[in-house]
């Protein structure tokens, strides 16, 4: 029954994620072709920098939030959890927004990128209402989540296309991107009031302190993780130029299509990890990796098919980006490992281990990139990114979290009992 419930829940999120990825990818291609590699590089730089600082603003709640709503072991009402977490996220998001603007201003001063940052960065405080989504996940209301996200993505994509058709500058694209978060925030606020018209939940200092204590390692891990995932983009801008970054961003945008499986499975499985322990957690972890590994193997022919279509998709001005796809083929598998590990570590109370992975990965990626990018250009950036991910995953697992490594290796043992369960 658990496998069937996970399958039913994940089907909603797969549909939503694939829809949003398709909309985002198609609109992203139009943006890249219309504005050119340099403008695409400017947008990619702003998005990369905001993502790194945004991880500080999330307070690690993407992992802990669904767990707290699902587990029910904290002696605090869901209304109090919700109110407390929303206020904390609003404060941290506001701080992240101003730090983000300060960083862009000090680096770029009055360049067009500062205007992009002012408008796009608004999503940092707006994401405070994602806490309502965490509650919906714990309640299994994935259909509502999927509907809100998909509609917001569709409207935002439509606004971007209108801006391009009317010949608006790149700042209009940043505005449309922010509007997607405005729609999501508005929807979650409505759901929060509808469930509790009086907002009966109270801010709990005790829960806030406990939440910050438990999430401290996740905040550090999230920051290093985003740094690891974006440091290659920042170093491309440093060693090469914005046009090269635009080429690289186009290739990454295409590869992100194949991260969908890992993201959706992790969203569904984190509350399930929180409910399991002992042998049940062992079995669930192995089955998670079995499903994720199967999805990755199925995606490999599609990745190379997309690489072949790259020049038709992006046009002749993005030929350099086409050559990067084979170097990034391991990315979806390594992304999946990171998502699953985070959820499992939180379930076992081992979140203190999580910062080590992206810390090691960031250092390795930066070290390799500083040598490989000047020598090999964008291919060096791709190799350093994948090399840092691979080495950090394997090295830290073998040194401090062997249990996770065993789950990955033994996942295939769950194939036969899982098939018997579906037949029943």
Short mmCIF file of C-alpha atoms in Angstrom, two decimals:
data_model
loop_
_atom_site.label_atom_id
_atom_site.label_comp_id
_atom_site.label_asym_id
_atom_site.label_seq_id
_atom_site.Cartn_x
_atom_site.Cartn_y
_atom_site.Cartn_z
CA UNK A 1 0.00 0.00 0.00
CA UNK A 2 2.89 2.37 0.77
CA UNK A 3 4.36 1.89 -2.72
CA UNK A 4 0.96 2.52 -4.29
CA UNK A 5 0.43 5.66 -2.22
CA UNK A 6 3.87 6.97 -3.22
CA UNK A 7 3.14 6.17 -6.86
CA UNK A 8 -0.21 7.98 -6.71
CA UNK A 9 1.31 11.02 -5.01
CA UNK A 10 4.32 11.17 -7.30
CA UNK A 11 2.14 10.97 -10.42
CA UNK A 12 0.66 14.40 -9.60
CA UNK A 13 4.07 15.90 -9.04
CA UNK A 14 5.56 14.27 -12.12
CA UNK A 15 2.82 15.79 -14.24
CA UNK A 16 3.34 19.19 -12.61
CA UNK A 17 7.12 19.05 -12.79
CA UNK A 18 7.19 17.87 -16.39
CA UNK A 19 4.65 20.51 -17.38
CA UNK A 20 6.58 23.30 -15.68
CA UNK A 21 9.90 22.05 -16.99
CA UNK A 22 8.45 21.88 -20.50
CA UNK A 23 7.03 25.41 -20.24
CA UNK A 24 10.23 26.72 -18.69
CA UNK A 25 12.43 25.00 -21.23
CA UNK A 26 10.44 26.09 -24.28
CA UNK A 27 10.14 29.67 -23.08
CA UNK A 28 13.81 29.62 -22.04
CA UNK A 29 14.80 28.60 -25.56
CA UNK A 30 12.79 31.51 -27.00
CA UNK A 31 14.45 33.89 -24.51
CA UNK A 32 17.93 32.58 -25.33
CA UNK A 33 17.38 32.83 -29.09
CA UNK A 34 15.73 36.26 -28.93
CA UNK A 35 18.09 38.06 -26.55
CA UNK A 36 21.30 36.20 -27.50
CA UNK A 37 24.10 34.56 -25.45
CA UNK A 38 25.26 37.74 -23.68
CA UNK A 39 21.83 38.65 -22.28
CA UNK A 40 21.23 34.98 -21.49
CA UNK A 41 24.48 35.07 -19.54
CA UNK A 42 23.36 38.14 -17.60
CA UNK A 43 20.13 36.44 -16.61
CA UNK A 44 21.95 33.23 -15.70
CA UNK A 45 24.39 35.14 -13.47
CA UNK A 46 21.58 36.86 -11.57
CA UNK A 47 19.68 33.58 -11.14
CA UNK A 48 22.83 31.74 -9.96
CA UNK A 49 23.70 34.39 -7.38
CA UNK A 50 20.12 34.60 -6.08
CA UNK A 51 19.98 30.82 -5.72
CA UNK A 52 23.09 30.72 -3.53
CA UNK A 53 21.80 33.43 -1.19
CA UNK A 54 18.28 32.02 -1.35
CA UNK A 55 19.48 28.84 0.30
CA UNK A 56 20.24 30.92 3.39
CA UNK A 57 16.73 32.33 3.31
CA UNK A 58 15.12 28.89 3.11
CA UNK A 59 16.35 28.01 6.64
CA UNK A 60 16.57 24.35 5.64
CA UNK A 61 12.78 24.11 5.79
CA UNK A 62 12.50 22.28 2.47
CA UNK A 63 13.63 19.17 4.32
CA UNK A 64 12.53 19.84 7.91
CA UNK A 65 9.15 21.45 7.17
CA UNK A 66 7.43 18.44 5.57
CA UNK A 67 9.02 16.21 8.21
CA UNK A 68 7.61 18.26 11.13
CA UNK A 69 4.10 18.40 9.65
CA UNK A 70 4.13 14.65 8.91
CA UNK A 71 5.77 13.22 12.03
CA UNK A 72 3.54 14.84 14.67
CA UNK A 73 6.06 14.25 17.47
CA UNK A 74 6.85 17.83 18.51
CA UNK A 75 4.00 18.53 20.94
CA UNK A 76 2.94 21.59 18.97
CA UNK A 77 -0.06 22.15 16.74
CA UNK A 78 0.26 22.33 12.96
CA UNK A 79 -1.17 25.84 13.08
CA UNK A 80 1.64 26.97 15.40
CA UNK A 81 4.25 25.24 13.24
CA UNK A 82 2.86 26.99 10.19
CA UNK A 83 2.69 30.47 11.73
CA UNK A 84 6.17 30.22 13.25
CA UNK A 85 7.82 28.88 10.10
CA UNK A 86 6.17 31.48 7.84
CA UNK A 87 7.40 34.36 9.99
CA UNK A 88 10.93 32.95 10.15
CA UNK A 89 11.00 32.41 6.37
CA UNK A 90 9.72 35.94 5.74
CA UNK A 91 12.46 37.46 7.89
CA UNK A 92 15.24 35.31 6.47
CA UNK A 93 14.02 35.86 2.90
CA UNK A 94 14.05 39.62 3.41
CA UNK A 95 17.61 39.53 4.71
CA UNK A 96 18.68 37.32 1.79
CA UNK A 97 17.08 39.78 -0.67
CA UNK A 98 19.03 42.78 0.63
CA UNK A 99 22.31 40.82 0.79
CA UNK A 100 21.70 39.73 -2.80
CA UNK A 101 21.15 43.31 -3.98
CA UNK A 102 24.23 44.49 -2.10
CA UNK A 103 26.37 41.81 -3.76
CA UNK A 104 25.17 42.65 -7.27
CA UNK A 105 25.56 46.40 -6.61
CA UNK A 106 29.14 46.05 -5.33
CA UNK A 107 30.08 43.93 -8.33
CA UNK A 108 28.09 45.56 -11.12
CA UNK A 109 27.08 48.98 -9.73
CA UNK A 110 24.60 50.53 -12.18
CA UNK A 111 24.67 47.82 -14.85
CA UNK A 112 21.43 46.30 -16.24
CA UNK A 113 22.09 43.29 -14.00
CA UNK A 114 21.27 45.39 -10.93
CA UNK A 115 17.80 46.14 -12.31
CA UNK A 116 17.34 42.45 -13.06
CA UNK A 117 18.36 41.62 -9.50
CA UNK A 118 15.97 44.13 -7.92
CA UNK A 119 12.98 42.64 -9.70
CA UNK A 120 13.90 38.96 -9.82
CA UNK A 121 15.16 38.83 -6.22
CA UNK A 122 11.68 39.61 -4.89
CA UNK A 123 11.02 35.88 -4.94
CA UNK A 124 13.28 35.45 -1.90
CA UNK A 125 10.80 36.89 0.67
CA UNK A 126 7.78 35.74 -1.36
CA UNK A 127 8.76 32.11 -0.83
CA UNK A 128 7.83 32.36 2.85
CA UNK A 129 4.40 30.92 2.04
CA UNK A 130 6.03 27.70 0.80
CA UNK A 131 5.46 26.63 4.40
CA UNK A 132 1.79 26.11 3.50
CA UNK A 133 2.96 23.77 0.75
CA UNK A 134 4.92 21.72 3.31
CA UNK A 135 1.69 21.19 5.25
CA UNK A 136 -0.13 20.17 2.08
CA UNK A 137 2.62 17.65 1.30
CA UNK A 138 2.24 16.07 4.74
CA UNK A 139 -1.52 15.88 4.19
CA UNK A 140 -1.01 14.20 0.82
CA UNK A 141 -2.74 17.01 -1.10
CA UNK A 142 -0.35 16.87 -4.02
CA UNK A 143 -3.07 17.64 -6.57
CA UNK A 144 -3.54 21.14 -5.13
CA UNK A 145 0.21 21.74 -5.09
CA UNK A 146 0.53 20.64 -8.70
CA UNK A 147 -2.38 22.83 -9.83
CA UNK A 148 -1.00 25.97 -8.15
CA UNK A 149 2.49 25.49 -9.50
CA UNK A 150 1.43 24.58 -13.04
CA UNK A 151 -0.98 27.52 -13.39
CA UNK A 152 1.60 30.00 -12.10
CA UNK A 153 4.21 28.62 -14.51
CA UNK A 154 1.82 28.82 -17.44
CA UNK A 155 0.86 32.45 -16.74
CA UNK A 156 4.50 33.45 -16.18
CA UNK A 157 5.54 31.74 -19.41
CA UNK A 158 2.78 33.52 -21.30
CA UNK A 159 3.90 36.89 -19.95
CA UNK A 160 7.48 36.22 -21.05
CA UNK A 161 6.35 35.37 -24.58
CA UNK A 162 4.22 38.52 -24.72
CA UNK A 163 7.22 40.58 -23.58
CA UNK A 164 9.36 39.06 -26.31
CA UNK A 165 6.67 39.57 -28.96
CA UNK A 166 6.33 43.24 -27.99
CA UNK A 167 10.10 43.71 -28.00
CA UNK A 168 10.43 44.56 -24.31
CA UNK A 169 13.92 44.59 -22.71
CA UNK A 170 15.25 41.76 -20.56
CA UNK A 171 13.94 43.40 -17.36
CA UNK A 172 10.42 42.39 -18.43
CA UNK A 173 11.48 38.75 -18.31
CA UNK A 174 12.67 39.19 -14.72
CA UNK A 175 9.30 40.73 -13.88
CA UNK A 176 7.45 37.77 -15.38
CA UNK A 177 9.65 35.38 -13.40
CA UNK A 178 8.78 37.18 -10.17
CA UNK A 179 5.08 37.18 -11.03
CA UNK A 180 5.13 33.37 -10.94
CA UNK A 181 6.07 33.54 -7.26
CA UNK A 182 3.47 36.23 -6.62
CA UNK A 183 0.77 33.88 -7.91
CA UNK A 184 2.04 31.02 -5.79
CA UNK A 185 2.24 33.20 -2.67
CA UNK A 186 -1.28 34.50 -3.19
CA UNK A 187 -2.66 30.99 -3.62
CA UNK A 188 -0.95 29.65 -0.50
CA UNK A 189 -2.12 32.63 1.55
CA UNK A 190 -5.68 31.92 0.44
CA UNK A 191 -5.36 28.25 1.39
CA UNK A 192 -3.90 29.17 4.77
CA UNK A 193 -6.79 31.50 5.58
CA UNK A 194 -9.36 29.07 4.22
CA UNK A 195 -8.10 26.34 6.53
CA UNK A 196 -7.87 28.66 9.51
CA UNK A 197 -9.95 31.85 8.99
CA UNK A 198 -8.91 33.29 12.35
CA UNK A 199 -5.21 32.48 11.90
CA UNK A 200 -5.44 30.72 15.27
CA UNK A 201 -1.83 29.55 15.07
CA UNK A 202 0.62 31.41 17.31
CA UNK A 203 4.30 32.15 16.94
CA UNK A 204 6.18 29.74 19.21
CA UNK A 205 9.58 30.90 20.41
CA UNK A 206 10.32 27.40 21.67
CA UNK A 207 9.62 25.82 18.30
CA UNK A 208 11.49 28.63 16.51
CA UNK A 209 14.63 28.00 18.58
CA UNK A 210 14.31 24.25 18.10
CA UNK A 211 13.75 24.69 14.36
CA UNK A 212 16.79 26.94 13.94
CA UNK A 213 18.89 24.53 16.00
CA UNK A 214 17.90 21.54 13.88
CA UNK A 215 18.10 23.42 10.60
CA UNK A 216 21.47 25.07 11.19
CA UNK A 217 23.37 22.27 9.49
CA UNK A 218 20.81 22.16 6.68
CA UNK A 219 21.21 25.91 6.09
CA UNK A 220 24.97 25.48 5.82
CA UNK A 221 24.54 22.40 3.66
CA UNK A 222 22.03 24.15 1.40
CA UNK A 223 24.30 27.16 0.95
CA UNK A 224 27.31 25.02 0.10
CA UNK A 225 25.14 22.83 -2.14
CA UNK A 226 23.92 25.82 -4.16
CA UNK A 227 27.46 27.17 -4.21
CA UNK A 228 28.68 23.84 -5.53
CA UNK A 229 25.99 23.84 -8.20
CA UNK A 230 26.55 27.47 -9.26
CA UNK A 231 30.24 28.13 -8.64
CA UNK A 232 31.06 26.92 -12.15
CA UNK A 233 28.77 29.63 -13.57
CA UNK A 234 30.36 32.33 -11.41
CA UNK A 235 33.86 31.24 -12.42
CA UNK A 236 32.91 31.16 -16.10
CA UNK A 237 31.88 34.81 -15.80
CA UNK A 238 35.17 35.51 -14.00
CA UNK A 239 37.56 33.68 -16.34
CA UNK A 240 35.67 33.98 -19.63
CA UNK A 241 32.72 36.32 -20.25
CA UNK A 242 28.94 36.61 -20.15
CA UNK A 243 28.58 35.19 -23.65
CA UNK A 244 30.34 31.99 -22.57
CA UNK A 245 28.09 31.86 -19.50
CA UNK A 246 25.06 32.18 -21.80
CA UNK A 247 26.29 29.14 -23.78
CA UNK A 248 26.82 27.16 -20.59
CA UNK A 249 23.44 28.19 -19.18
CA UNK A 250 21.72 26.90 -22.33
CA UNK A 251 23.32 23.47 -21.90
CA UNK A 252 22.45 23.36 -18.18
CA UNK A 253 18.86 24.40 -18.89
CA UNK A 254 18.52 21.42 -21.18
CA UNK A 255 20.11 19.03 -18.66
CA UNK A 256 17.81 20.25 -15.89
CA UNK A 257 14.96 18.54 -17.73
CA UNK A 258 16.45 15.26 -16.55
CA UNK A 259 16.64 16.32 -12.88
CA UNK A 260 12.84 16.10 -12.73
CA UNK A 261 12.65 12.50 -11.56
CA UNK A 262 14.98 13.06 -8.61
CA UNK A 263 13.22 16.25 -7.52
CA UNK A 264 9.72 14.76 -7.64
CA UNK A 265 10.70 11.53 -5.89
CA UNK A 266 12.45 13.46 -3.12
CA UNK A 267 9.41 15.71 -2.56
CA UNK A 268 7.19 12.65 -2.17
CA UNK A 269 9.63 10.52 -0.17
CA UNK A 270 10.84 12.97 2.49
CA UNK A 271 7.59 12.67 4.54
CA UNK A 272 7.73 8.87 4.02
CA UNK A 273 11.31 8.76 5.31
CA UNK A 274 10.15 10.67 8.41
CA UNK A 275 7.49 8.04 9.14
CA UNK A 276 9.87 5.06 8.81
CA UNK A 277 12.62 3.71 11.02
CA UNK A 278 14.78 0.62 11.40
CA UNK A 279 14.28 -2.05 8.77
CA UNK A 280 11.35 -0.16 7.26
CA UNK A 281 13.65 2.80 6.55
CA UNK A 282 16.27 0.47 5.08
CA UNK A 283 13.71 -1.00 2.71
CA UNK A 284 12.30 2.39 1.73
CA UNK A 285 15.79 3.81 1.09
CA UNK A 286 16.73 0.89 -1.16
CA UNK A 287 13.45 1.17 -3.07
CA UNK A 288 13.96 4.90 -3.51
CA UNK A 289 17.34 4.27 -5.11
CA UNK A 290 15.94 1.44 -7.21
CA UNK A 291 13.27 3.76 -8.63
CA UNK A 292 15.68 6.64 -9.08
CA UNK A 293 18.34 4.48 -10.72
CA UNK A 294 15.77 3.02 -13.12
CA UNK A 295 14.61 6.48 -14.14
CA UNK A 296 18.20 7.55 -14.75
CA UNK A 297 18.99 4.56 -16.98
CA UNK A 298 15.86 5.24 -19.01
CA UNK A 299 16.88 8.88 -19.43
CA UNK A 300 20.35 8.22 -20.91
CA UNK A 301 19.16 7.64 -24.52
CA UNK A 302 16.98 10.73 -24.21
CA UNK A 303 19.96 12.83 -23.07
CA UNK A 304 21.96 11.90 -26.15
CA UNK A 305 18.89 12.41 -28.33
CA UNK A 306 18.51 15.92 -26.95
CA UNK A 307 22.22 16.57 -27.54
CA UNK A 308 21.67 15.72 -31.20
CA UNK A 309 18.73 18.16 -31.35
CA UNK A 310 20.61 20.96 -29.56
CA UNK A 311 21.50 23.06 -32.67
CA UNK A 312 17.90 22.84 -33.90
CA UNK A 313 16.60 23.95 -30.50
CA UNK A 314 18.89 26.87 -29.70
CA UNK A 315 20.09 27.91 -33.13
CA UNK A 316 23.48 28.50 -34.71
CA UNK A 317 24.65 31.04 -32.11
CA UNK A 318 24.80 28.32 -29.40
CA UNK A 319 27.10 25.78 -31.08
CA UNK A 320 29.56 25.81 -28.16
CA UNK A 321 26.83 24.83 -25.71
CA UNK A 322 26.01 21.75 -27.81
CA UNK A 323 29.44 20.23 -27.17
CA UNK A 324 28.90 20.25 -23.37
CA UNK A 325 26.02 17.75 -23.14
CA UNK A 326 28.16 14.54 -23.16
CA UNK A 327 30.26 15.96 -20.31
CA UNK A 328 27.14 16.49 -18.17
CA UNK A 329 25.52 13.07 -18.65
CA UNK A 330 26.15 11.98 -15.02
CA UNK A 331 24.53 15.09 -13.57
CA UNK A 332 20.95 13.71 -13.11
CA UNK A 333 22.24 10.67 -11.20
CA UNK A 334 24.41 12.76 -8.88
CA UNK A 335 21.59 15.25 -8.27
CA UNK A 336 19.31 12.36 -7.31
CA UNK A 337 21.87 11.06 -4.81
CA UNK A 338 22.04 14.46 -3.16
CA UNK A 339 18.27 14.84 -2.79
CA UNK A 340 17.78 11.34 -1.39
CA UNK A 341 20.71 11.63 1.00
CA UNK A 342 19.36 14.87 2.48
CA UNK A 343 15.95 13.36 3.20
CA UNK A 344 17.41 10.17 4.69
CA UNK A 345 19.91 12.03 6.85
CA UNK A 346 17.14 14.23 8.28
CA UNK A 347 15.02 11.15 8.99
CA UNK A 348 17.93 9.60 10.91
CA UNK A 349 18.80 12.83 12.73
CA UNK A 350 22.16 13.02 10.93
CA UNK A 351 21.70 16.39 9.28
CA UNK A 352 25.02 17.52 10.81
CA UNK A 353 26.75 15.40 8.14
CA UNK A 354 25.12 17.15 5.21
CA UNK A 355 27.31 20.30 5.00
CA UNK A 356 30.38 18.15 4.44
CA UNK A 357 29.23 16.95 1.01
CA UNK A 358 28.76 20.32 -0.68
CA UNK A 359 31.71 21.80 1.22
CA UNK A 360 34.04 19.16 -0.20
CA UNK A 361 32.28 19.42 -3.57
CA UNK A 362 32.57 23.22 -3.69
CA UNK A 363 36.26 23.12 -2.87
CA UNK A 364 36.96 20.39 -5.42
CA UNK A 365 34.85 22.08 -8.11
CA UNK A 366 36.52 25.46 -7.50
CA UNK A 367 40.01 23.94 -7.46
CA UNK A 368 39.44 22.04 -10.70
CA UNK A 369 37.62 24.94 -12.36
CA UNK A 370 40.43 27.40 -11.65
CA UNK A 371 42.74 25.14 -13.64
CA UNK A 372 40.43 23.60 -16.24
CA UNK A 373 38.40 26.67 -17.33
CA UNK A 374 41.46 28.70 -18.43
CA UNK A 375 42.86 25.59 -20.15
CA UNK A 376 39.73 24.03 -21.67
CA UNK A 377 37.08 26.74 -21.58
CA UNK A 378 33.49 25.60 -21.09
CA UNK A 379 34.39 21.91 -21.32
CA UNK A 380 36.66 22.47 -18.33
CA UNK A 381 33.76 24.03 -16.43
CA UNK A 382 31.53 21.01 -17.16
CA UNK A 383 34.26 18.54 -16.14
CA UNK A 384 34.99 20.40 -12.90
CA UNK A 385 31.28 20.52 -12.01
CA UNK A 386 30.71 16.80 -12.55
CA UNK A 387 34.05 15.86 -11.03
CA UNK A 388 33.32 17.83 -7.87
CA UNK A 389 29.87 16.25 -7.51
CA UNK A 390 31.12 12.71 -8.09
CA UNK A 391 34.15 12.91 -5.81
CA UNK A 392 32.31 14.59 -2.94
CA UNK A 393 29.47 12.04 -3.09
CA UNK A 394 31.73 9.01 -3.02
CA UNK A 395 34.49 10.27 -0.73
CA UNK A 396 32.26 11.61 2.06
CA UNK A 397 29.90 8.61 1.90
CA UNK A 398 32.79 6.16 2.26
CA UNK A 399 34.33 8.15 5.10
CA UNK A 400 31.34 9.12 7.26
CA UNK A 401 27.99 7.83 5.93
CA UNK A 402 28.64 4.26 4.80
CA UNK A 403 25.05 3.33 5.59
CA UNK A 404 23.90 5.55 2.73
CA UNK A 405 26.49 3.99 0.42
CA UNK A 406 25.20 0.52 1.32
CA UNK A 407 21.62 1.56 0.55
CA UNK A 408 22.67 2.63 -2.94
CA UNK A 409 24.61 -0.55 -3.64
CA UNK A 410 21.91 -2.88 -2.29
CA UNK A 411 18.96 -1.16 -4.00
CA UNK A 412 18.72 -3.89 -6.65
CA UNK A 413 17.79 -6.41 -3.90
CA UNK A 414 14.37 -4.74 -3.66
CA UNK A 415 13.42 -5.40 -7.26
CA UNK A 416 11.75 -8.79 -6.74
CA UNK A 417 9.72 -7.96 -3.58
CA UNK A 418 8.64 -4.66 -5.14
CA UNK A 419 7.30 -6.43 -8.22
CA UNK A 420 5.43 -8.91 -6.01
CA UNK A 421 3.90 -5.98 -4.08
CA UNK A 422 2.56 -4.33 -7.23
CA UNK A 423 1.05 -7.62 -8.45
CA UNK A 424 -0.75 -8.03 -5.14
#
